[in-house]
PDB file of C-alpha atoms (C1' of nucleotides) in Angstrom:
ATOM      1  CA  MET U   1      -3.877  15.461  20.578  1.00  0.00           C
ATOM      2  CA  GLU U   2      -5.013  15.771  17.012  1.00  0.00           C
ATOM      3  CA  LEU U   3      -3.593  17.100  13.789  1.00  0.00           C
ATOM      4  CA  ILE U   4      -5.577  17.656  10.600  1.00  0.00           C
ATOM      5  CA  LEU U   5      -3.544  16.691   7.543  1.00  0.00           C
ATOM      6  CA  GLU U   6      -3.604  19.181   4.701  1.00  0.00           C
ATOM      7  CA  GLY U   7      -1.784  17.158   2.055  1.00  0.00           C
ATOM      8  CA  PRO U   8      -1.303  13.488   1.223  1.00  0.00           C
ATOM      9  CA  PHE U   9       0.339  11.482   4.007  1.00  0.00           C
ATOM     10  CA  SER U  10       0.597   7.836   4.947  1.00  0.00           C
ATOM     11  CA  LEU U  11       1.942   7.223   8.438  1.00  0.00           C
ATOM     12  CA  LYS U  12       2.329   3.528   7.651  1.00  0.00           C
ATOM     13  CA  HIS U  13       4.350   3.904   4.452  1.00  0.00           C
ATOM     14  CA  THR U  14       6.422   6.705   5.934  1.00  0.00           C
ATOM     15  CA  LEU U  15       7.404   4.697   9.006  1.00  0.00           C
ATOM     16  CA  GLU U  16       7.738   1.322   7.307  1.00  0.00           C
ATOM     17  CA  CYS U  17       9.699   2.217   4.178  1.00  0.00           C
ATOM     18  CA  GLY U  18      13.005   1.620   5.951  1.00  0.00           C
ATOM     19  CA  GLN U  19      14.273   5.156   6.477  1.00  0.00           C
ATOM     20  CA  PHE U  20      13.764   5.121  10.241  1.00  0.00           C
ATOM     21  CA  PHE U  21      14.665   2.427  12.751  1.00  0.00           C
ATOM     22  CA  ARG U  22      12.996   3.302  16.034  1.00  0.00           C
ATOM     23  CA  LYS U  23       9.314   2.513  15.630  1.00  0.00           C
ATOM     24  CA  HIS U  24       7.109  -0.208  17.000  1.00  0.00           C
ATOM     25  CA  LEU U  25       3.515  -1.070  16.098  1.00  0.00           C
ATOM     26  CA  LYS U  26       1.416  -2.185  19.070  1.00  0.00           C
ATOM     27  CA  ASP U  27      -2.367  -2.369  19.411  1.00  0.00           C
ATOM     28  CA  GLY U  28      -2.896  -0.139  16.375  1.00  0.00           C
ATOM     29  CA  TRP U  29      -0.537   2.569  17.616  1.00  0.00           C
ATOM     30  CA  TYR U  30       2.935   3.376  16.346  1.00  0.00           C
ATOM     31  CA  TYR U  31       5.401   4.089  19.128  1.00  0.00           C
ATOM     32  CA  VAL U  32       8.108   6.280  17.661  1.00  0.00           C
ATOM     33  CA  MET U  33      11.266   7.174  19.566  1.00  0.00           C
ATOM     34  CA  THR U  34      13.252  10.073  18.144  1.00  0.00           C
ATOM     35  CA  LYS U  35      16.125  11.689  19.994  1.00  0.00           C
ATOM     36  CA  ASP U  36      14.619  12.057  23.501  1.00  0.00           C
ATOM     37  CA  VAL U  37      10.939  12.223  22.535  1.00  0.00           C
ATOM     38  CA  LEU U  38       8.590   9.251  22.558  1.00  0.00           C
ATOM     39  CA  ILE U  39       5.505   9.555  20.355  1.00  0.00           C
ATOM     40  CA  ARG U  40       2.385   7.394  20.278  1.00  0.00           C
ATOM     41  CA  VAL U  41       0.567   8.008  17.022  1.00  0.00           C
ATOM     42  CA  LYS U  42      -2.028   6.586  14.662  1.00  0.00           C
ATOM     43  CA  GLN U  43      -3.716   7.796  11.507  1.00  0.00           C
ATOM     44  CA  ASP U  44      -7.451   8.058  10.985  1.00  0.00           C
ATOM     45  CA  GLY U  45      -8.047   9.255   7.442  1.00  0.00           C
ATOM     46  CA  ASN U  46      -6.894  12.852   7.255  1.00  0.00           C
ATOM     47  CA  LYS U  47      -6.238  13.003  10.994  1.00  0.00           C
ATOM     48  CA  LEU U  48      -3.214  12.130  13.087  1.00  0.00           C
ATOM     49  CA  ILE U  49      -4.023  11.239  16.670  1.00  0.00           C
ATOM     50  CA  TYR U  50      -1.015  11.357  18.913  1.00  0.00           C
ATOM     51  CA  GLU U  51       0.579  11.926  22.272  1.00  0.00           C
ATOM     52  CA  THR U  52       4.168  12.857  23.090  1.00  0.00           C
ATOM     53  CA  SER U  53       6.282  12.161  26.154  1.00  0.00           C
ATOM     54  CA  ASP U  54       7.354  15.787  26.577  1.00  0.00           C
ATOM     55  CA  GLY U  55       4.235  17.615  25.476  1.00  0.00           C
ATOM     56  CA  SER U  56       5.558  18.435  22.010  1.00  0.00           C
ATOM     57  CA  ASN U  57       2.660  19.459  19.797  1.00  0.00           C
ATOM     58  CA  ASN U  58       1.653  19.950  16.164  1.00  0.00           C
ATOM     59  CA  THR U  59       4.672  22.046  15.278  1.00  0.00           C
ATOM     60  CA  PHE U  60       6.956  19.194  16.288  1.00  0.00           C
ATOM     61  CA  ILE U  61       4.934  16.530  14.477  1.00  0.00           C
ATOM     62  CA  LYS U  62       4.746  18.597  11.290  1.00  0.00           C
ATOM     63  CA  HIS U  63       8.478  19.158  11.393  1.00  0.00           C
ATOM     64  CA  PHE U  64       9.340  15.527  12.087  1.00  0.00           C
ATOM     65  CA  PHE U  65       7.156  14.083   9.299  1.00  0.00           C
ATOM     66  CA  ARG U  66       7.895  16.943   6.881  1.00  0.00           C
ATOM     67  CA  LEU U  67       4.181  17.685   6.620  1.00  0.00           C
ATOM     68  CA  ASN U  68       4.941  21.123   5.255  1.00  0.00           C
ATOM     69  CA  ASP U  69       6.583  19.678   2.141  1.00  0.00           C
ATOM     70  CA  ASN U  70       4.292  20.119  -0.856  1.00  0.00           C
ATOM     71  CA  LEU U  71       4.135  16.407  -1.651  1.00  0.00           C
ATOM     72  CA  ASP U  72       1.831  16.809  -4.658  1.00  0.00           C
ATOM     73  CA  ARG U  73       4.356  19.099  -6.270  1.00  0.00           C
ATOM     74  CA  ILE U  74       7.286  16.838  -5.372  1.00  0.00           C
ATOM     75  CA  ILE U  75       5.543  13.789  -6.839  1.00  0.00           C
ATOM     76  CA  GLU U  76       4.741  15.697  -9.982  1.00  0.00           C
ATOM     77  CA  ASN U  77       8.433  16.535 -10.162  1.00  0.00           C
ATOM     78  CA  ILE U  78       9.803  12.989  -9.853  1.00  0.00           C
ATOM     79  CA  ASN U  79       7.059  11.049 -11.660  1.00  0.00           C
ATOM     80  CA  LYS U  80       9.050  10.508 -14.833  1.00  0.00           C
ATOM     81  CA  ASP U  81       7.993   7.036 -15.986  1.00  0.00           C
ATOM     82  CA  ASP U  82       5.851   3.963 -15.326  1.00  0.00           C
ATOM     83  CA  THR U  83       8.372   2.286 -13.027  1.00  0.00           C
ATOM     84  CA  ILE U  84       8.412   5.019 -10.444  1.00  0.00           C
ATOM     85  CA  GLY U  85       4.771   5.730 -11.257  1.00  0.00           C
ATOM     86  CA  THR U  86       3.873   2.297  -9.937  1.00  0.00           C
ATOM     87  CA  ALA U  87       5.907   2.841  -6.777  1.00  0.00           C
ATOM     88  CA  ILE U  88       4.231   6.205  -6.248  1.00  0.00           C
ATOM     89  CA  THR U  89       0.794   4.639  -6.685  1.00  0.00           C
ATOM     90  CA  ASN U  90       1.576   1.759  -4.336  1.00  0.00           C
ATOM     91  CA  TYR U  91       2.982   3.931  -1.568  1.00  0.00           C
ATOM     92  CA  GLN U  92       0.916   7.075  -1.795  1.00  0.00           C
ATOM     93  CA  GLY U  93       1.618   9.482   1.024  1.00  0.00           C
ATOM     94  CA  LEU U  94       5.128   8.275   1.781  1.00  0.00           C
ATOM     95  CA  ARG U  95       7.207  11.185   3.024  1.00  0.00           C
ATOM     96  CA  ILE U  96      10.853  11.591   3.892  1.00  0.00           C
ATOM     97  CA  MET U  97      11.169  12.171   7.628  1.00  0.00           C
ATOM     98  CA  ARG U  98      13.333  14.789   9.311  1.00  0.00           C
ATOM     99  CA  GLN U  99      15.629  12.863  11.654  1.00  0.00           C
ATOM    100  CA  ASP U 100      18.073  14.217  14.171  1.00  0.00           C
ATOM    101  CA  PRO U 101      21.491  14.453  12.423  1.00  0.00           C
ATOM    102  CA  TRP U 102      23.509  12.851  15.221  1.00  0.00           C
ATOM    103  CA  GLU U 103      21.096   9.964  15.682  1.00  0.00           C
ATOM    104  CA  CYS U 104      20.849   9.498  11.925  1.00  0.00           C
ATOM    105  CA  LEU U 105      24.626   9.453  11.514  1.00  0.00           C
ATOM    106  CA  ILE U 106      25.268   6.785  14.146  1.00  0.00           C
ATOM    107  CA  SER U 107      22.264   4.757  12.981  1.00  0.00           C
ATOM    108  CA  TYR U 108      23.519   4.583   9.416  1.00  0.00           C
ATOM    109  CA  ILE U 109      27.097   3.814  10.454  1.00  0.00           C
ATOM    110  CA  ILE U 110      25.525   0.826  12.198  1.00  0.00           C
ATOM    111  CA  SER U 111      23.577  -0.038   9.043  1.00  0.00           C
ATOM    112  CA  ALA U 112      26.701  -0.921   7.045  1.00  0.00           C
ATOM    113  CA  ARG U 113      26.512  -4.482   5.703  1.00  0.00           C
ATOM    114  CA  ASN U 114      23.744  -5.203   8.187  1.00  0.00           C
ATOM    115  CA  ASN U 115      20.075  -6.194   8.082  1.00  0.00           C
ATOM    116  CA  ILE U 116      17.240  -4.045   9.363  1.00  0.00           C
ATOM    117  CA  PRO U 117      16.164  -6.150  12.384  1.00  0.00           C
ATOM    118  CA  SER U 118      19.792  -6.273  13.530  1.00  0.00           C
ATOM    119  CA  ILE U 119      20.227  -2.520  13.000  1.00  0.00           C
ATOM    120  CA  GLU U 120      17.107  -1.850  15.070  1.00  0.00           C
ATOM    121  CA  ARG U 121      18.342  -4.139  17.828  1.00  0.00           C
ATOM    122  CA  SER U 122      21.774  -2.491  17.945  1.00  0.00           C
ATOM    123  CA  ILE U 123      20.282   1.000  18.141  1.00  0.00           C
ATOM    124  CA  TYR U 124      17.930  -0.115  20.898  1.00  0.00           C
ATOM    125  CA  ASN U 125      20.839  -1.688  22.792  1.00  0.00           C
ATOM    126  CA  ILE U 126      23.017   1.428  22.785  1.00  0.00           C
ATOM    127  CA  SER U 127      20.008   3.559  23.735  1.00  0.00           C
ATOM    128  CA  ARG U 128      19.135   1.312  26.671  1.00  0.00           C
ATOM    129  CA  LYS U 129      22.725   1.227  27.808  1.00  0.00           C
ATOM    130  CA  PHE U 130      23.720   4.883  27.339  1.00  0.00           C
ATOM    131  CA  GLY U 131      20.473   6.846  26.955  1.00  0.00           C
ATOM    132  CA  ASN U 132      17.768   7.838  29.427  1.00  0.00           C
ATOM    133  CA  LYS U 133      14.537   6.042  30.137  1.00  0.00           C
ATOM    134  CA  VAL U 134      11.498   7.738  28.594  1.00  0.00           C
ATOM    135  CA  LYS U 135       7.901   6.852  29.497  1.00  0.00           C
ATOM    136  CA  LEU U 136       4.590   7.408  27.793  1.00  0.00           C
ATOM    137  CA  GLY U 137       1.712   5.845  29.694  1.00  0.00           C
ATOM    138  CA  ASN U 138       2.887   2.341  30.503  1.00  0.00           C
ATOM    139  CA  TYR U 139       5.185   2.179  27.480  1.00  0.00           C
ATOM    140  CA  GLU U 140       8.924   2.620  27.997  1.00  0.00           C
ATOM    141  CA  ASP U 141      11.815   3.306  25.686  1.00  0.00           C
ATOM    142  CA  TYR U 142      15.195   5.019  25.851  1.00  0.00           C
ATOM    143  CA  SER U 143      16.416   8.314  24.419  1.00  0.00           C
ATOM    144  CA  PHE U 144      19.102   8.111  21.764  1.00  0.00           C
ATOM    145  CA  PRO U 145      22.351   8.777  23.666  1.00  0.00           C
ATOM    146  CA  THR U 146      23.996  12.146  23.146  1.00  0.00           C
ATOM    147  CA  SER U 147      27.570  12.310  21.894  1.00  0.00           C
ATOM    148  CA  GLU U 148      28.633  12.950  25.493  1.00  0.00           C
ATOM    149  CA  GLN U 149      26.809   9.845  26.676  1.00  0.00           C
ATOM    150  CA  LEU U 150      28.233   7.700  23.880  1.00  0.00           C
ATOM    151  CA  GLY U 151      31.620   9.199  24.673  1.00  0.00           C
ATOM    152  CA  ARG U 152      31.642   6.962  27.746  1.00  0.00           C
ATOM    153  CA  ALA U 153      31.305   3.799  25.666  1.00  0.00           C
ATOM    154  CA  THR U 154      34.262   1.501  25.156  1.00  0.00           C
ATOM    155  CA  LEU U 155      34.884  -0.646  22.102  1.00  0.00           C
ATOM    156  CA  GLU U 156      33.751  -3.688  24.083  1.00  0.00           C
ATOM    157  CA  ASP U 157      30.540  -1.914  25.131  1.00  0.00           C
ATOM    158  CA  LEU U 158      29.622  -1.225  21.532  1.00  0.00           C
ATOM    159  CA  GLN U 159      30.506  -4.731  20.417  1.00  0.00           C
ATOM    160  CA  LYS U 160      28.269  -6.145  23.143  1.00  0.00           C
ATOM    161  CA  CYS U 161      25.463  -3.977  21.763  1.00  0.00           C
ATOM    162  CA  GLY U 162      25.853  -5.915  18.514  1.00  0.00           C
ATOM    163  CA  LEU U 163      27.786  -3.415  16.404  1.00  0.00           C
ATOM    164  CA  ALA U 164      30.455  -6.010  15.561  1.00  0.00           C
ATOM    165  CA  PHE U 165      33.099  -4.596  13.202  1.00  0.00           C
ATOM    166  CA  ARG U 166      31.164  -1.310  13.049  1.00  0.00           C
ATOM    167  CA  ALA U 167      32.031  -0.597  16.673  1.00  0.00           C
ATOM    168  CA  LYS U 168      35.438   0.870  15.832  1.00  0.00           C
ATOM    169  CA  HIS U 169      33.904   3.066  13.112  1.00  0.00           C
ATOM    170  CA  ALA U 170      31.279   4.355  15.526  1.00  0.00           C
ATOM    171  CA  LEU U 171      33.836   4.929  18.260  1.00  0.00           C
ATOM    172  CA  ALA U 172      36.131   6.961  16.006  1.00  0.00           C
ATOM    173  CA  THR U 173      33.201   9.082  14.809  1.00  0.00           C
ATOM    174  CA  ILE U 174      31.936   9.612  18.356  1.00  0.00           C
ATOM    175  CA  LYS U 175      35.397  10.850  19.278  1.00  0.00           C
ATOM    176  CA  LEU U 176      35.602  13.270  16.346  1.00  0.00           C
ATOM    177  CA  VAL U 177      32.172  14.710  17.157  1.00  0.00           C
ATOM    178  CA  ASN U 178      33.150  15.174  20.783  1.00  0.00           C
ATOM    179  CA  GLU U 179      36.260  16.969  19.590  1.00  0.00           C
ATOM    180  CA  GLY U 180      34.098  19.503  17.788  1.00  0.00           C
ATOM    181  CA  PHE U 181      32.966  18.085  14.428  1.00  0.00           C
ATOM    182  CA  ASP U 182      29.567  19.801  14.045  1.00  0.00           C
ATOM    183  CA  ILE U 183      27.183  17.654  11.999  1.00  0.00           C
ATOM    184  CA  LYS U 184      24.135  19.858  12.233  1.00  0.00           C
ATOM    185  CA  LYS U 185      26.097  22.809  10.883  1.00  0.00           C
ATOM    186  CA  LEU U 186      26.510  20.918   7.585  1.00  0.00           C
ATOM    187  CA  GLN U 187      22.878  21.814   6.864  1.00  0.00           C
ATOM    188  CA  ASN U 188      24.203  25.208   5.827  1.00  0.00           C
ATOM    189  CA  ASN U 189      26.444  23.717   3.136  1.00  0.00           C
ATOM    190  CA  GLU U 190      25.555  22.655  -0.373  1.00  0.00           C
ATOM    191  CA  TYR U 191      24.794  18.957  -0.871  1.00  0.00           C
ATOM    192  CA  LYS U 192      28.195  18.080  -2.334  1.00  0.00           C
ATOM    193  CA  LYS U 193      30.124  19.912   0.354  1.00  0.00           C
ATOM    194  CA  ALA U 194      28.047  18.459   3.189  1.00  0.00           C
ATOM    195  CA  LYS U 195      28.543  14.956   1.794  1.00  0.00           C
ATOM    196  CA  GLU U 196      32.259  15.491   1.354  1.00  0.00           C
ATOM    197  CA  GLU U 197      32.603  16.646   4.971  1.00  0.00           C
ATOM    198  CA  LEU U 198      30.574  13.693   6.269  1.00  0.00           C
ATOM    199  CA  MET U 199      32.816  11.271   4.396  1.00  0.00           C
ATOM    200  CA  LYS U 200      35.761  12.408   6.480  1.00  0.00           C
ATOM    201  CA  LEU U 201      34.170  10.520   9.370  1.00  0.00           C
ATOM    202  CA  MET U 202      35.065   6.904  10.044  1.00  0.00           C
ATOM    203  CA  GLY U 203      32.444   4.486   8.744  1.00  0.00           C
ATOM    204  CA  VAL U 204      30.889   7.073   6.467  1.00  0.00           C
ATOM    205  CA  GLY U 205      31.213   6.429   2.730  1.00  0.00           C
ATOM    206  CA  GLU U 206      29.066   7.499  -0.211  1.00  0.00           C
ATOM    207  CA  LYS U 207      25.946   5.639   0.844  1.00  0.00           C
ATOM    208  CA  VAL U 208      25.878   6.496   4.535  1.00  0.00           C
ATOM    209  CA  ALA U 209      26.700  10.122   3.757  1.00  0.00           C
ATOM    210  CA  ASP U 210      23.781  10.269   1.316  1.00  0.00           C
ATOM    211  CA  CYS U 211      21.427   8.820   3.923  1.00  0.00           C
ATOM    212  CA  VAL U 212      22.491  11.396   6.499  1.00  0.00           C
ATOM    213  CA  CYS U 213      22.185  14.184   3.913  1.00  0.00           C
ATOM    214  CA  LEU U 214      18.709  13.090   2.830  1.00  0.00           C
ATOM    215  CA  PHE U 215      17.178  12.073   6.144  1.00  0.00           C
ATOM    216  CA  SER U 216      18.630  14.728   8.421  1.00  0.00           C
ATOM    217  CA  LEU U 217      20.365  17.553   6.549  1.00  0.00           C
ATOM    218  CA  GLU U 218      17.700  18.778   4.133  1.00  0.00           C
ATOM    219  CA  LYS U 219      19.525  17.538   1.024  1.00  0.00           C
ATOM    220  CA  MET U 220      16.611  16.206  -0.994  1.00  0.00           C
ATOM    221  CA  GLN U 221      18.753  15.535  -4.062  1.00  0.00           C
ATOM    222  CA  ALA U 222      20.815  12.919  -2.197  1.00  0.00           C
ATOM    223  CA  PHE U 223      20.194   9.460  -3.693  1.00  0.00           C
ATOM    224  CA  PRO U 224      21.588   6.711  -1.448  1.00  0.00           C
ATOM    225  CA  VAL U 225      22.645   3.644  -3.454  1.00  0.00           C
ATOM    226  CA  ASP U 226      22.513   0.434  -1.425  1.00  0.00           C
ATOM    227  CA  VAL U 227      22.475  -3.130  -2.761  1.00  0.00           C
ATOM    228  CA  TRP U 228      18.704  -3.083  -3.352  1.00  0.00           C
ATOM    229  CA  ILE U 229      18.582   0.225  -5.207  1.00  0.00           C
ATOM    230  CA  LYS U 230      21.672  -0.765  -7.197  1.00  0.00           C
ATOM    231  CA  ARG U 231      20.059  -3.967  -8.474  1.00  0.00           C
ATOM    232  CA  PHE U 232      16.747  -2.244  -9.143  1.00  0.00           C
ATOM    233  CA  MET U 233      18.262   0.718 -10.999  1.00  0.00           C
ATOM    234  CA  GLU U 234      20.479  -1.520 -13.118  1.00  0.00           C
ATOM    235  CA  THR U 235      17.495  -3.631 -14.106  1.00  0.00           C
ATOM    236  CA  LYS U 236      14.901  -0.928 -14.702  1.00  0.00           C
ATOM    237  CA  TYR U 237      16.897   2.119 -15.758  1.00  0.00           C
ATOM    238  CA  LEU U 238      20.357   1.046 -16.938  1.00  0.00           C
ATOM    239  CA  ASP U 239      19.609  -1.705 -19.442  1.00  0.00           C
ATOM    240  CA  GLY U 240      20.673  -4.450 -17.037  1.00  0.00           C
ATOM    241  CA  LYS U 241      24.266  -3.295 -17.114  1.00  0.00           C
ATOM    242  CA  LYS U 242      26.490  -3.461 -14.038  1.00  0.00           C
ATOM    243  CA  THR U 243      27.037   0.129 -12.971  1.00  0.00           C
ATOM    244  CA  SER U 244      28.974   1.649 -10.077  1.00  0.00           C
ATOM    245  CA  GLU U 245      27.098   3.143  -7.139  1.00  0.00           C
ATOM    246  CA  LYS U 246      28.586   6.527  -7.923  1.00  0.00           C
ATOM    247  CA  LYS U 247      27.320   6.522 -11.515  1.00  0.00           C
ATOM    248  CA  ILE U 248      23.880   5.340 -10.444  1.00  0.00           C
ATOM    249  CA  GLY U 249      23.689   8.256  -8.023  1.00  0.00           C
ATOM    250  CA  GLU U 250      24.780  10.714 -10.675  1.00  0.00           C
ATOM    251  CA  PHE U 251      22.287   9.304 -13.162  1.00  0.00           C
ATOM    252  CA  ALA U 252      19.448   9.457 -10.643  1.00  0.00           C
ATOM    253  CA  ARG U 253      20.134  13.034  -9.551  1.00  0.00           C
ATOM    254  CA  ASP U 254      20.232  14.090 -13.182  1.00  0.00           C
ATOM    255  CA  TYR U 255      17.131  12.089 -14.157  1.00  0.00           C
ATOM    256  CA  PHE U 256      14.857  12.741 -11.178  1.00  0.00           C
ATOM    257  CA  GLY U 257      16.083  16.230 -10.342  1.00  0.00           C
ATOM    258  CA  GLU U 258      16.166  18.190  -7.110  1.00  0.00           C
ATOM    259  CA  TYR U 259      13.892  15.729  -5.285  1.00  0.00           C
ATOM    260  CA  ALA U 260      15.796  12.600  -6.336  1.00  0.00           C
ATOM    261  CA  GLY U 261      15.907  11.537  -2.692  1.00  0.00           C
ATOM    262  CA  TYR U 262      12.132  11.248  -2.622  1.00  0.00           C
ATOM    263  CA  ALA U 263      12.303   9.131  -5.772  1.00  0.00           C
ATOM    264  CA  GLN U 264      14.898   6.937  -4.108  1.00  0.00           C
ATOM    265  CA  GLU U 265      12.696   6.220  -1.117  1.00  0.00           C
ATOM    266  CA  TYR U 266       9.704   5.235  -3.251  1.00  0.00           C
ATOM    267  CA  LEU U 267      11.900   3.010  -5.428  1.00  0.00           C
ATOM    268  CA  TYR U 268      13.699   1.476  -2.464  1.00  0.00           C
ATOM    269  CA  HIS U 269      10.468   0.560  -0.701  1.00  0.00           C
ATOM    270  CA  HIS U 270       9.008  -0.752  -3.953  1.00  0.00           C
ATOM    271  CA  SER U 271      12.085  -2.824  -4.799  1.00  0.00           C
ATOM    272  CA  ARG U 272      11.924  -4.577  -1.444  1.00  0.00           C
ATOM    273  CA  HIS U 273       8.357  -5.725  -2.002  1.00  0.00           C
ATOM    274  CA  LEU U 274       8.637  -7.294  -5.466  1.00  0.00           C
TER     275      LEU U 274
ATOM    276  C1'  DT F   1      26.515 -25.447   5.617  1.00  0.00           C
ATOM    277  C1'  DT F   2      26.219 -21.445   2.952  1.00  0.00           C
ATOM    278  C1'  DC F   3      24.584 -17.061   1.912  1.00  0.00           C
ATOM    279  C1'  DC F   4      23.287 -12.406   2.800  1.00  0.00           C
ATOM    280  C1'  DA F   5      22.381  -7.969   5.115  1.00  0.00           C
ATOM    281  C1'  DG F   6      20.125   0.042   3.476  1.00  0.00           C
ATOM    282  C1'  DG F   7      29.033  -0.665   3.107  1.00  0.00           C
ATOM    283  C1'  DG F   8      33.462   1.063   4.175  1.00  0.00           C
ATOM    284  C1'  DC F   9      38.419   0.621   4.570  1.00  0.00           C
ATOM    285  C1'  DC F  10      42.606  -0.633   2.928  1.00  0.00           C
ATOM    286  C1'  DG F  11      46.132  -2.011  -0.273  1.00  0.00           C
ATOM    287  C1'  DC F  12      47.138  -2.602  -4.883  1.00  0.00           C
ATOM    288  C1'  DG F  13      47.697  -1.595  -9.941  1.00  0.00           C
TER     289       DG F  13
ATOM    290  C1'  DC R   1      40.351   6.478 -10.018  1.00  0.00           C
ATOM    291  C1'  DG R   2      38.678   1.386  -9.832  1.00  0.00           C
ATOM    292  C1'  DC R   3      39.018  -3.127  -8.177  1.00  0.00           C
ATOM    293  C1'  DG R   4      39.044  -7.237  -4.695  1.00  0.00           C
ATOM    294  C1'  DG R   5      39.641  -8.974  -0.029  1.00  0.00           C
ATOM    295  C1'  DC R   6      38.309  -8.306   4.311  1.00  0.00           C
ATOM    296  C1'  DC R   7      35.547  -7.153   8.261  1.00  0.00           C
ATOM    297  C1'  DA R   8      31.595  -9.844  12.687  1.00  0.00           C
ATOM    298  C1'  DT R   9      27.154 -11.505  13.525  1.00  0.00           C
ATOM    299  C1'  DG R  10      22.601 -13.520  13.304  1.00  0.00           C
ATOM    300  C1'  DG R  11      18.937 -15.347  10.662  1.00  0.00           C
ATOM    301  C1'  DA R  12      17.032 -17.908   6.741  1.00  0.00           C
TER     302       DA R  12
END
DNA sequence: TTCCAGGGCCGCG
DNA sequence: CGCGGCCATGGA
């Protein structure tokens, strides 16, 4: 199938900026696994050419890649100085994606004090072990396990999948969700309230909560502060002074405004390629 | 060998 | 509240 892009979009920058863990580039196609849908997609100028495992069409693709966001207006909003200006120029068309809240939550609990290849491997392992096989042509992947499916996992299972010390965090959160903690419903709350509720979960602190808010709960002012963004912000925006993650987040939301999360993703990607 | 990874929890002052 | 120690594992 084919989708004509109406605003700026870069599939490459969007998928490779680090926000999303389940993608694989093969023979010029990106294979993207989200929830229980496998997508094969590539970009040709202002066109997206794609196929989905369940027949999902343009509406789904637009939703997933936030193609309805007015990116020109957002960029105009956050383009406050030369530092972010450079990042914006380098990664034109980068968009925040709209991930599934449950998948995003578990993924970022796994991300704690971890590196990206290892995070990707752990997520793949739990999907293979507890999810369902999904096929697209001769390519195979596994759906992200539902909370019910992950509810069958033991601590040892999760450790074998490579979660290490994060296994007990994940297990406690899985249990709470299965007891009725509704993540998706937090979309209806204000940013601060949604974040506060998320932080009641095991393995979810400031940073993970901000990632879940930004990538899956429509909170575009969330500004996740990890080690990379912390160093970069201290150097470029805070006069080289050591500053707490909390204060960096507060500064960024105040400085960049309601789309601070977009600013964060451009700066994060930029900071990792210096 | 040592250091680090898209941190969070816990105990302490 | 803010701080330091600790948590497991693989790769550079």
